[in-house]
Structures are given as structure tokens and as C-alpha cells.
Amino acid sequence: MADLPRRFRENIVLYGALFANVGIAIAKFVAAAISGSSSMLTEGVHSLVDSGNQILLLYGQAKARRPADATHPFGYGRELYFWAFVVAILIFAVGAGVSIYEGWLHVAEPEPLRDPTINYVVLAVAVLLEGTSWAIAVREFNDKRGSSSWWQSIRRSKDPAGFIVLFEDSAALIGLGIAGIGVWASHHYADPRIDGFASIAIGLILAGVAILLAREAKGLLIGESADPAIISALWAILNKRPQISAVNHVRTIHTAPDAVFVAISADFVDDLPMGDAERLIEEIEREMKACVPDLTSIYIRPEKQADAVQQKPPV
């Protein structure tokens, strides 16, 4: 029980987005039922899908924390990446698919216009709640990205929960703007088909976000190396040892957002006794873990440079 407050703080982005989306989804569906707005119904589906996505990410995080066992000796950390990929599929199939389909139906068979007041009220509340969730996601993301650009940080991020919520909330705010314009234009020009076109536009935005998230999640699921700065730090630790004549390669892979596996091939000097080599490897491992706390597994293989696969150190 003591871990609950800590985990809530760690996942404040997910919980904030979840609470906001559940409330917004209910309000949007009520407004759609009263006004008959296609774009408002689309936005309700969008918020409902986003709520489910946050639940899946929280579930994935819980599963990823399971300790290593005989079946998964490096732990279950990459299960989070699997659920992130599922989230991307859901956004594309359910969020974008339903939005485009509902919009097309509204264009083909327009419904009579009704009082849009409830739509404007719900949209205003939704913008406030989504904006709050978006601000939390941006603040957390900025704290982690440091001096890197937004795009660089997203590409290098190994924690999909943060950037998925950021993308979802950004798409939601854009969608709310399109829905508002669609409702207003439908009544201003007395053409209910405009509301359907707005729904299609929201669906296309969701499809684009889903494709981008799927690409990022796929890379994490297949396996991505650690940040080049981490690899450079490990390489430097090896290079300063006079007992190592050459570093052949330093290969890393993330087994979880905060867990890195590293495999090293190095050419040790020929006259180094076995006992000294063992002590040297232990010292190197201790120094590496002190330098990079996220290292969970370190394998150092003595190997002649002529027989090893060569890798250039990161620039």
C-alpha cells in the first residue's frame, strides 16, 4: 500500500489523462444525443478510446514491473512496449475508423440541425480538462527531455506512456477545435453535412497520430539501443583501462524504459593473468553501474580484435 502514492506520482500523466477523458466522454455522448452532432459523437468515441488507452498503459506498466524468472530471465519490462503498440492499433482502428465512418454516414444522410448550445458548453469544458491534462503531460515531458528538441526526445524516449499521452492530448485539442468549427459552420450555413466532414477530419488526424505512435512503439518492441551518451560513457570507462588494448564493440538494448542490457567485446593485453582479468571485469562492472544506474545486465567478453565484429564508438 505504501507504493500507491509513489506510483500515482510517477504516473500522474496517465491518471490525469484518464480522469479527464472519462468525464469528457460522458459529457460528449450526452451532448451528441441531445444535439445530434456527428462530430460531437466522434469526439465522444475519441475520448472513450483515449480512456481505454490509459487503462491499457497502466496495465502494461503493472505487468512490466514483474520480477525476472526462468521463463523471462531479463524481466517483463518490454511488455509495456507491447501494450503501447496495442494502443496505437486501437487509436487507428477504433478512434479513426469510427470517426471517419460516422462522418461519412452524416454526410450521406444529414440529420436535421438542433440547438447547438449544449455542444458549445461541453466543448468548453472539454478544452479546459484536456488542456489541463495536456499541460501536465508537457511539463513532465519537458522535465525529461532536457536540452534535446521535442522530436529528438520523442525518438530517443524509451517510455511510451509519456509521449503517447502527449500525442493523444494534442490530437484531442485539435479535434475539439475542429468539432467546434464543424458545429458552428453547420448552423451558420444551414448545412449539416459540414459536421460530418469535421468528423472525417478528426478521424484523419487520429489515423496520422496512430501511425506515428505505431512506428515508435514498433521500434521499442523490436529493441532499441540506449542513448548514444550512455554508450559513449561506457566506452570511455573501457578506454581508460591500460589492460584493454582495444574495444571491439559496446552493444546495448532496452529491456524496459529504465533497464538496459549491455554486451561488450574487448581485446585484453596478452600478458594479463586470468585472476587479474576477473578482478578487472568486476571493477569495470561496478564503475559502469555507478555511472549508469539503469544497467541491469553487463556481459564483458575478452576477444581478440582480429576475430571480433568491430563497431565504431558514437560521435
CSV table of C-alpha atoms in Angstrom, one decimal:
chain,number,residue,atom,x,y,z
A,1,MET,CA,0.0,0.0,0.0
A,2,ALA,CA,2.9,2.3,0.7
A,3,ASP,CA,3.8,2.1,-3.0
A,4,LEU,CA,0.4,3.5,-4.2
A,5,PRO,CA,1.1,7.2,-3.6
A,6,ARG,CA,4.6,6.9,-5.2
A,7,ARG,CA,3.2,5.1,-8.2
A,8,PHE,CA,0.4,7.7,-8.6
A,9,ARG,CA,3.0,10.4,-8.6
A,10,GLU,CA,5.1,8.5,-11.2
A,11,ASN,CA,2.0,8.0,-13.4
A,12,ILE,CA,0.4,11.4,-12.8
A,13,VAL,CA,0.3,12.0,-16.6
A,14,LEU,CA,-1.7,8.8,-17.2
A,15,TYR,CA,-4.0,9.3,-14.2
A,16,GLY,CA,-4.6,12.9,-15.1
A,17,ALA,CA,-5.5,12.0,-18.7
A,18,LEU,CA,-7.7,9.1,-17.6
A,19,PHE,CA,-9.8,11.1,-15.2
A,20,ALA,CA,-10.2,13.9,-17.8
A,21,ASN,CA,-11.1,11.6,-20.6
A,22,VAL,CA,-13.7,9.6,-18.7
A,23,GLY,CA,-15.6,12.8,-17.7
A,24,ILE,CA,-15.3,14.3,-21.1
A,25,ALA,CA,-16.5,11.1,-22.9
A,26,ILE,CA,-19.7,11.0,-20.8
A,27,ALA,CA,-20.4,14.7,-21.4
A,28,LYS,CA,-19.8,14.4,-25.2
A,29,PHE,CA,-22.1,11.4,-25.6
A,30,VAL,CA,-24.9,13.3,-23.7
A,31,ALA,CA,-24.3,16.3,-25.9
A,32,ALA,CA,-24.4,14.2,-29.1
A,33,ALA,CA,-27.6,12.5,-28.1
A,34,ILE,CA,-29.3,15.9,-27.4
A,35,SER,CA,-27.9,17.8,-30.4
A,36,GLY,CA,-27.5,15.0,-33.0
A,37,SER,CA,-24.0,16.3,-33.8
A,38,SER,CA,-21.8,13.8,-35.7
A,39,SER,CA,-18.5,15.5,-34.8
A,40,MET,CA,-19.6,15.5,-31.1
A,41,LEU,CA,-20.4,11.8,-31.2
A,42,THR,CA,-17.0,11.3,-32.9
A,43,GLU,CA,-15.3,13.3,-30.1
A,44,GLY,CA,-17.1,11.1,-27.5
A,45,VAL,CA,-15.7,8.0,-29.2
A,46,HIS,CA,-12.3,9.6,-29.3
A,47,SER,CA,-12.3,10.3,-25.5
A,48,LEU,CA,-13.6,6.8,-24.8
A,49,VAL,CA,-10.8,5.3,-26.8
A,50,ASP,CA,-8.3,7.5,-25.0
A,51,SER,CA,-9.6,6.4,-21.6
A,52,GLY,CA,-9.2,2.8,-22.6
A,53,ASN,CA,-5.7,3.5,-23.8
A,54,GLN,CA,-4.6,5.0,-20.5
A,55,ILE,CA,-6.0,1.9,-18.7
A,56,LEU,CA,-4.0,-0.4,-21.0
A,57,LEU,CA,-0.8,1.6,-20.4
A,58,LEU,CA,-1.3,1.4,-16.7
A,59,TYR,CA,-2.0,-2.3,-17.0
A,60,GLY,CA,1.2,-2.7,-19.1
A,61,GLN,CA,3.3,-0.8,-16.5
A,62,ALA,CA,2.0,-3.1,-13.8
A,63,LYS,CA,2.8,-6.2,-15.8
A,64,ALA,CA,6.2,-4.8,-16.7
A,65,ARG,CA,7.2,-4.5,-13.1
A,66,ARG,CA,7.1,-8.2,-12.5
A,67,PRO,CA,10.5,-9.7,-11.5
A,68,ALA,CA,12.6,-11.8,-13.8
A,69,ASP,CA,12.0,-15.6,-13.7
A,70,ALA,CA,13.2,-18.7,-15.5
A,71,THR,CA,10.9,-18.0,-18.5
A,72,HIS,CA,11.9,-14.4,-18.8
A,73,PRO,CA,15.4,-14.0,-17.3
A,74,PHE,CA,15.7,-10.4,-18.3
A,75,GLY,CA,12.3,-9.4,-16.8
A,76,TYR,CA,9.0,-8.4,-18.3
A,77,GLY,CA,9.8,-4.7,-19.0
A,78,ARG,CA,9.1,-4.9,-22.7
A,79,GLU,CA,5.5,-5.9,-22.1
A,80,LEU,CA,4.8,-2.2,-21.7
A,81,TYR,CA,6.0,-1.8,-25.3
A,82,PHE,CA,3.5,-4.4,-26.5
A,83,TRP,CA,0.6,-2.6,-24.9
A,84,ALA,CA,1.8,0.7,-26.4
A,85,PHE,CA,1.6,-0.9,-29.8
A,86,VAL,CA,-1.9,-2.2,-29.0
A,87,VAL,CA,-2.8,1.4,-28.0
A,88,ALA,CA,-1.7,2.7,-31.4
A,89,ILE,CA,-3.8,0.0,-33.2
A,90,LEU,CA,-6.8,0.9,-31.1
A,91,ILE,CA,-6.4,4.6,-32.0
A,92,PHE,CA,-6.3,3.7,-35.7
A,93,ALA,CA,-8.9,1.0,-35.8
A,94,VAL,CA,-11.5,2.3,-33.3
A,95,GLY,CA,-10.8,6.0,-32.9
A,96,ALA,CA,-10.0,6.9,-36.5
A,97,GLY,CA,-12.2,4.2,-38.1
A,98,VAL,CA,-15.4,5.1,-36.2
A,99,SER,CA,-14.8,8.8,-36.7
A,100,ILE,CA,-14.4,8.5,-40.5
A,101,TYR,CA,-17.3,6.1,-40.7
A,102,GLU,CA,-19.7,8.2,-38.6
A,103,GLY,CA,-18.7,11.3,-40.5
A,104,TRP,CA,-19.4,9.6,-43.9
A,105,LEU,CA,-22.8,8.5,-42.7
A,106,HIS,CA,-23.6,12.0,-41.6
A,107,VAL,CA,-22.5,13.4,-45.0
A,108,ALA,CA,-24.5,10.8,-46.9
A,109,GLU,CA,-27.6,11.1,-44.7
A,110,PRO,CA,-27.6,14.5,-43.0
A,111,GLU,CA,-29.7,14.8,-39.8
A,112,PRO,CA,-31.8,17.9,-39.1
A,113,LEU,CA,-30.0,20.6,-37.1
A,114,ARG,CA,-30.8,21.0,-33.4
A,115,ASP,CA,-29.8,23.6,-30.8
A,116,PRO,CA,-26.0,23.6,-30.6
A,117,THR,CA,-25.8,25.3,-27.2
A,118,ILE,CA,-25.1,22.0,-25.3
A,119,ASN,CA,-22.3,21.3,-27.8
A,120,TYR,CA,-20.5,24.6,-27.1
A,121,VAL,CA,-20.8,24.1,-23.3
A,122,VAL,CA,-19.4,20.6,-23.5
A,123,LEU,CA,-16.6,21.7,-25.8
A,124,ALA,CA,-15.6,24.5,-23.5
A,125,VAL,CA,-15.4,22.1,-20.5
A,126,ALA,CA,-13.6,19.5,-22.6
A,127,VAL,CA,-11.0,22.1,-23.7
A,128,LEU,CA,-10.4,23.0,-20.0
A,129,LEU,CA,-10.0,19.4,-18.9
A,130,GLU,CA,-8.0,18.3,-21.9
A,131,GLY,CA,-5.8,21.5,-21.7
A,132,THR,CA,-5.1,20.7,-18.0
A,133,SER,CA,-4.1,17.1,-18.9
A,134,TRP,CA,-2.0,18.4,-21.9
A,135,ALA,CA,-0.2,20.9,-19.6
A,136,ILE,CA,0.7,18.1,-17.2
A,137,ALA,CA,2.0,15.9,-20.0
A,138,VAL,CA,4.0,18.8,-21.5
A,139,ARG,CA,5.5,19.7,-18.1
A,140,GLU,CA,6.6,16.1,-17.4
A,141,PHE,CA,7.9,15.6,-20.9
A,142,ASN,CA,9.9,18.9,-20.7
A,143,ASP,CA,11.5,17.8,-17.4
A,144,LYS,CA,12.8,14.6,-19.1
A,145,ARG,CA,13.9,15.9,-22.5
A,146,GLY,CA,16.5,18.3,-21.1
A,147,SER,CA,18.2,20.3,-23.9
A,148,SER,CA,17.0,17.9,-26.7
A,149,SER,CA,14.4,19.1,-29.2
A,150,TRP,CA,10.9,17.7,-28.9
A,151,TRP,CA,11.3,15.4,-31.9
A,152,GLN,CA,14.7,14.1,-30.8
A,153,SER,CA,13.3,13.4,-27.3
A,154,ILE,CA,10.3,11.5,-28.7
A,155,ARG,CA,12.6,9.4,-31.0
A,156,ARG,CA,15.0,8.7,-28.1
A,157,SER,CA,12.4,8.1,-25.4
A,158,LYS,CA,12.1,4.6,-24.1
A,159,ASP,CA,9.0,5.3,-22.0
A,160,PRO,CA,6.0,5.3,-24.4
A,161,ALA,CA,3.5,6.3,-21.7
A,162,GLY,CA,4.6,9.9,-21.6
A,163,PHE,CA,4.7,10.7,-25.4
A,164,ILE,CA,1.5,8.7,-26.1
A,165,VAL,CA,-0.5,10.8,-23.7
A,166,LEU,CA,1.2,13.9,-25.1
A,167,PHE,CA,0.2,12.9,-28.6
A,168,GLU,CA,-3.3,11.9,-27.6
A,169,ASP,CA,-4.0,15.2,-25.7
A,170,SER,CA,-2.6,17.2,-28.6
A,171,ALA,CA,-4.8,15.4,-31.1
A,172,ALA,CA,-7.7,15.8,-28.7
A,173,LEU,CA,-7.3,19.6,-28.5
A,174,ILE,CA,-7.1,19.8,-32.3
A,175,GLY,CA,-10.1,17.6,-32.6
A,176,LEU,CA,-12.1,19.8,-30.2
A,177,GLY,CA,-11.3,22.8,-32.3
A,178,ILE,CA,-12.4,21.1,-35.5
A,179,ALA,CA,-15.6,19.8,-33.8
A,180,GLY,CA,-16.4,23.4,-32.6
A,181,ILE,CA,-15.8,24.8,-36.1
A,182,GLY,CA,-17.9,22.0,-37.6
A,183,VAL,CA,-20.9,22.6,-35.2
A,184,TRP,CA,-20.7,26.4,-35.8
A,185,ALA,CA,-20.4,26.1,-39.6
A,186,SER,CA,-23.2,23.6,-39.9
A,187,HIS,CA,-25.6,26.0,-38.2
A,188,HIS,CA,-24.2,29.2,-39.8
A,189,TYR,CA,-24.6,27.8,-43.3
A,190,ALA,CA,-27.6,25.6,-42.5
A,191,ASP,CA,-25.7,22.5,-43.9
A,192,PRO,CA,-25.5,19.6,-41.5
A,193,ARG,CA,-23.0,17.8,-43.9
A,194,ILE,CA,-20.3,20.2,-42.7
A,195,ASP,CA,-20.5,18.5,-39.3
A,196,GLY,CA,-19.9,15.1,-41.0
A,197,PHE,CA,-16.8,16.5,-42.8
A,198,ALA,CA,-15.5,17.7,-39.4
A,199,SER,CA,-15.9,14.2,-38.1
A,200,ILE,CA,-13.9,12.8,-41.1
A,201,ALA,CA,-11.2,15.4,-40.5
A,202,ILE,CA,-10.9,14.3,-36.8
A,203,GLY,CA,-10.6,10.7,-37.9
A,204,LEU,CA,-7.8,11.5,-40.3
A,205,ILE,CA,-5.9,13.3,-37.6
A,206,LEU,CA,-6.3,10.3,-35.3
A,207,ALA,CA,-5.1,8.0,-38.1
A,208,GLY,CA,-1.9,10.1,-38.5
A,209,VAL,CA,-1.2,10.1,-34.8
A,210,ALA,CA,-1.8,6.3,-34.6
A,211,ILE,CA,0.6,5.6,-37.5
A,212,LEU,CA,3.3,7.8,-35.8
A,213,LEU,CA,2.8,6.1,-32.4
A,214,ALA,CA,2.8,2.6,-34.0
A,215,ARG,CA,6.1,3.3,-35.6
A,216,GLU,CA,7.7,4.4,-32.3
A,217,ALA,CA,6.2,1.5,-30.4
A,218,LYS,CA,7.4,-1.0,-33.0
A,219,GLY,CA,10.9,0.2,-32.6
A,220,LEU,CA,10.8,-0.2,-28.9
A,221,LEU,CA,9.1,-3.6,-29.2
A,222,ILE,CA,11.8,-4.9,-31.6
A,223,GLY,CA,14.5,-3.5,-29.4
A,224,GLU,CA,16.3,-0.1,-29.4
A,225,SER,CA,19.8,0.7,-28.2
A,226,ALA,CA,20.5,3.0,-25.3
A,227,ASP,CA,21.1,6.7,-25.7
A,228,PRO,CA,24.4,7.5,-27.5
A,229,ALA,CA,25.5,9.4,-24.5
A,230,ILE,CA,25.2,6.3,-22.4
A,231,ILE,CA,27.2,4.2,-24.9
A,232,SER,CA,29.9,6.9,-25.0
A,233,ALA,CA,30.2,6.9,-21.2
A,234,LEU,CA,30.6,3.1,-21.2
A,235,TRP,CA,33.2,3.2,-24.0
A,236,ALA,CA,35.1,5.9,-22.1
A,237,ILE,CA,35.3,3.6,-19.0
A,238,LEU,CA,36.8,0.9,-21.1
A,239,ASN,CA,39.2,3.1,-23.0
A,240,LYS,CA,40.9,4.4,-19.8
A,241,ARG,CA,41.9,0.9,-18.7
A,242,PRO,CA,45.5,0.2,-19.8
A,243,GLN,CA,44.8,-3.6,-19.5
A,244,ILE,CA,42.4,-3.2,-22.5
A,245,SER,CA,44.2,-2.8,-25.8
A,246,ALA,CA,41.1,-2.3,-27.9
A,247,VAL,CA,37.3,-2.0,-27.5
A,248,ASN,CA,35.6,-4.1,-30.3
A,249,HIS,CA,32.0,-3.1,-29.6
A,250,VAL,CA,29.6,-2.0,-27.0
A,251,ARG,CA,26.0,-3.2,-27.7
A,252,THR,CA,23.1,-2.1,-25.7
A,253,ILE,CA,19.3,-2.8,-25.7
A,254,HIS,CA,16.5,-1.5,-23.5
A,255,THR,CA,14.6,-4.3,-21.8
A,256,ALA,CA,12.4,-1.7,-20.1
A,257,PRO,CA,12.2,2.1,-20.0
A,258,ASP,CA,14.6,2.1,-17.0
A,259,ALA,CA,16.6,-1.1,-17.7
A,260,VAL,CA,19.5,-1.5,-20.1
A,261,PHE,CA,21.3,-4.7,-21.1
A,262,VAL,CA,24.9,-4.2,-22.4
A,263,ALA,CA,27.2,-6.7,-24.1
A,264,ILE,CA,30.9,-5.7,-24.5
A,265,SER,CA,33.7,-7.2,-26.6
A,266,ALA,CA,37.2,-6.1,-25.7
A,267,ASP,CA,40.7,-7.1,-26.5
A,268,PHE,CA,42.7,-7.6,-23.3
A,269,VAL,CA,46.5,-7.4,-23.2
A,270,ASP,CA,48.1,-10.8,-23.8
A,271,ASP,CA,50.1,-10.9,-20.6
A,272,LEU,CA,47.2,-10.2,-18.3
A,273,PRO,CA,46.7,-13.2,-15.8
A,274,MET,CA,43.3,-14.8,-15.6
A,275,GLY,CA,42.8,-13.7,-11.9
A,276,ASP,CA,43.7,-10.1,-12.7
A,277,ALA,CA,41.3,-10.2,-15.7
A,278,GLU,CA,38.4,-11.3,-13.4
A,279,ARG,CA,39.1,-8.6,-10.9
A,280,LEU,CA,39.4,-6.0,-13.7
A,281,ILE,CA,36.0,-7.1,-15.1
A,282,GLU,CA,34.4,-6.8,-11.7
A,283,GLU,CA,35.9,-3.3,-11.2
A,284,ILE,CA,34.6,-2.2,-14.7
A,285,GLU,CA,31.1,-3.5,-13.9
A,286,ARG,CA,31.0,-1.6,-10.6
A,287,GLU,CA,32.1,1.6,-12.3
A,288,MET,CA,29.6,1.2,-15.1
A,289,LYS,CA,26.7,0.6,-12.8
A,290,ALA,CA,27.7,3.6,-10.7
A,291,CYS,CA,27.9,5.7,-13.9
A,292,VAL,CA,24.6,4.3,-15.4
A,293,PRO,CA,22.2,3.1,-12.7
A,294,ASP,CA,19.8,1.8,-15.4
A,295,LEU,CA,22.3,-1.0,-16.3
A,296,THR,CA,20.7,-4.3,-15.2
A,297,SER,CA,22.9,-6.8,-17.0
A,298,ILE,CA,26.6,-6.4,-18.1
A,299,TYR,CA,28.4,-9.0,-20.2
A,300,ILE,CA,32.1,-8.4,-20.9
A,301,ARG,CA,33.7,-10.8,-23.3
A,302,PRO,CA,37.5,-10.9,-23.8
A,303,GLU,CA,38.0,-11.3,-27.6
A,304,LYS,CA,40.9,-10.7,-30.0
A,305,GLN,CA,40.4,-7.6,-32.1
A,306,ALA,CA,41.1,-9.5,-35.3
A,307,ASP,CA,38.4,-12.1,-34.6
A,308,ALA,CA,35.7,-9.7,-33.3
A,309,VAL,CA,32.9,-7.7,-35.0
A,310,GLN,CA,34.0,-4.1,-35.0
A,311,GLN,CA,31.9,-1.2,-34.0
A,312,LYS,CA,32.8,2.5,-34.1
A,313,PRO,CA,32.3,4.5,-30.9
A,314,PRO,CA,29.4,7.0,-31.0
A,315,VAL,CA,30.5,10.5,-32.0
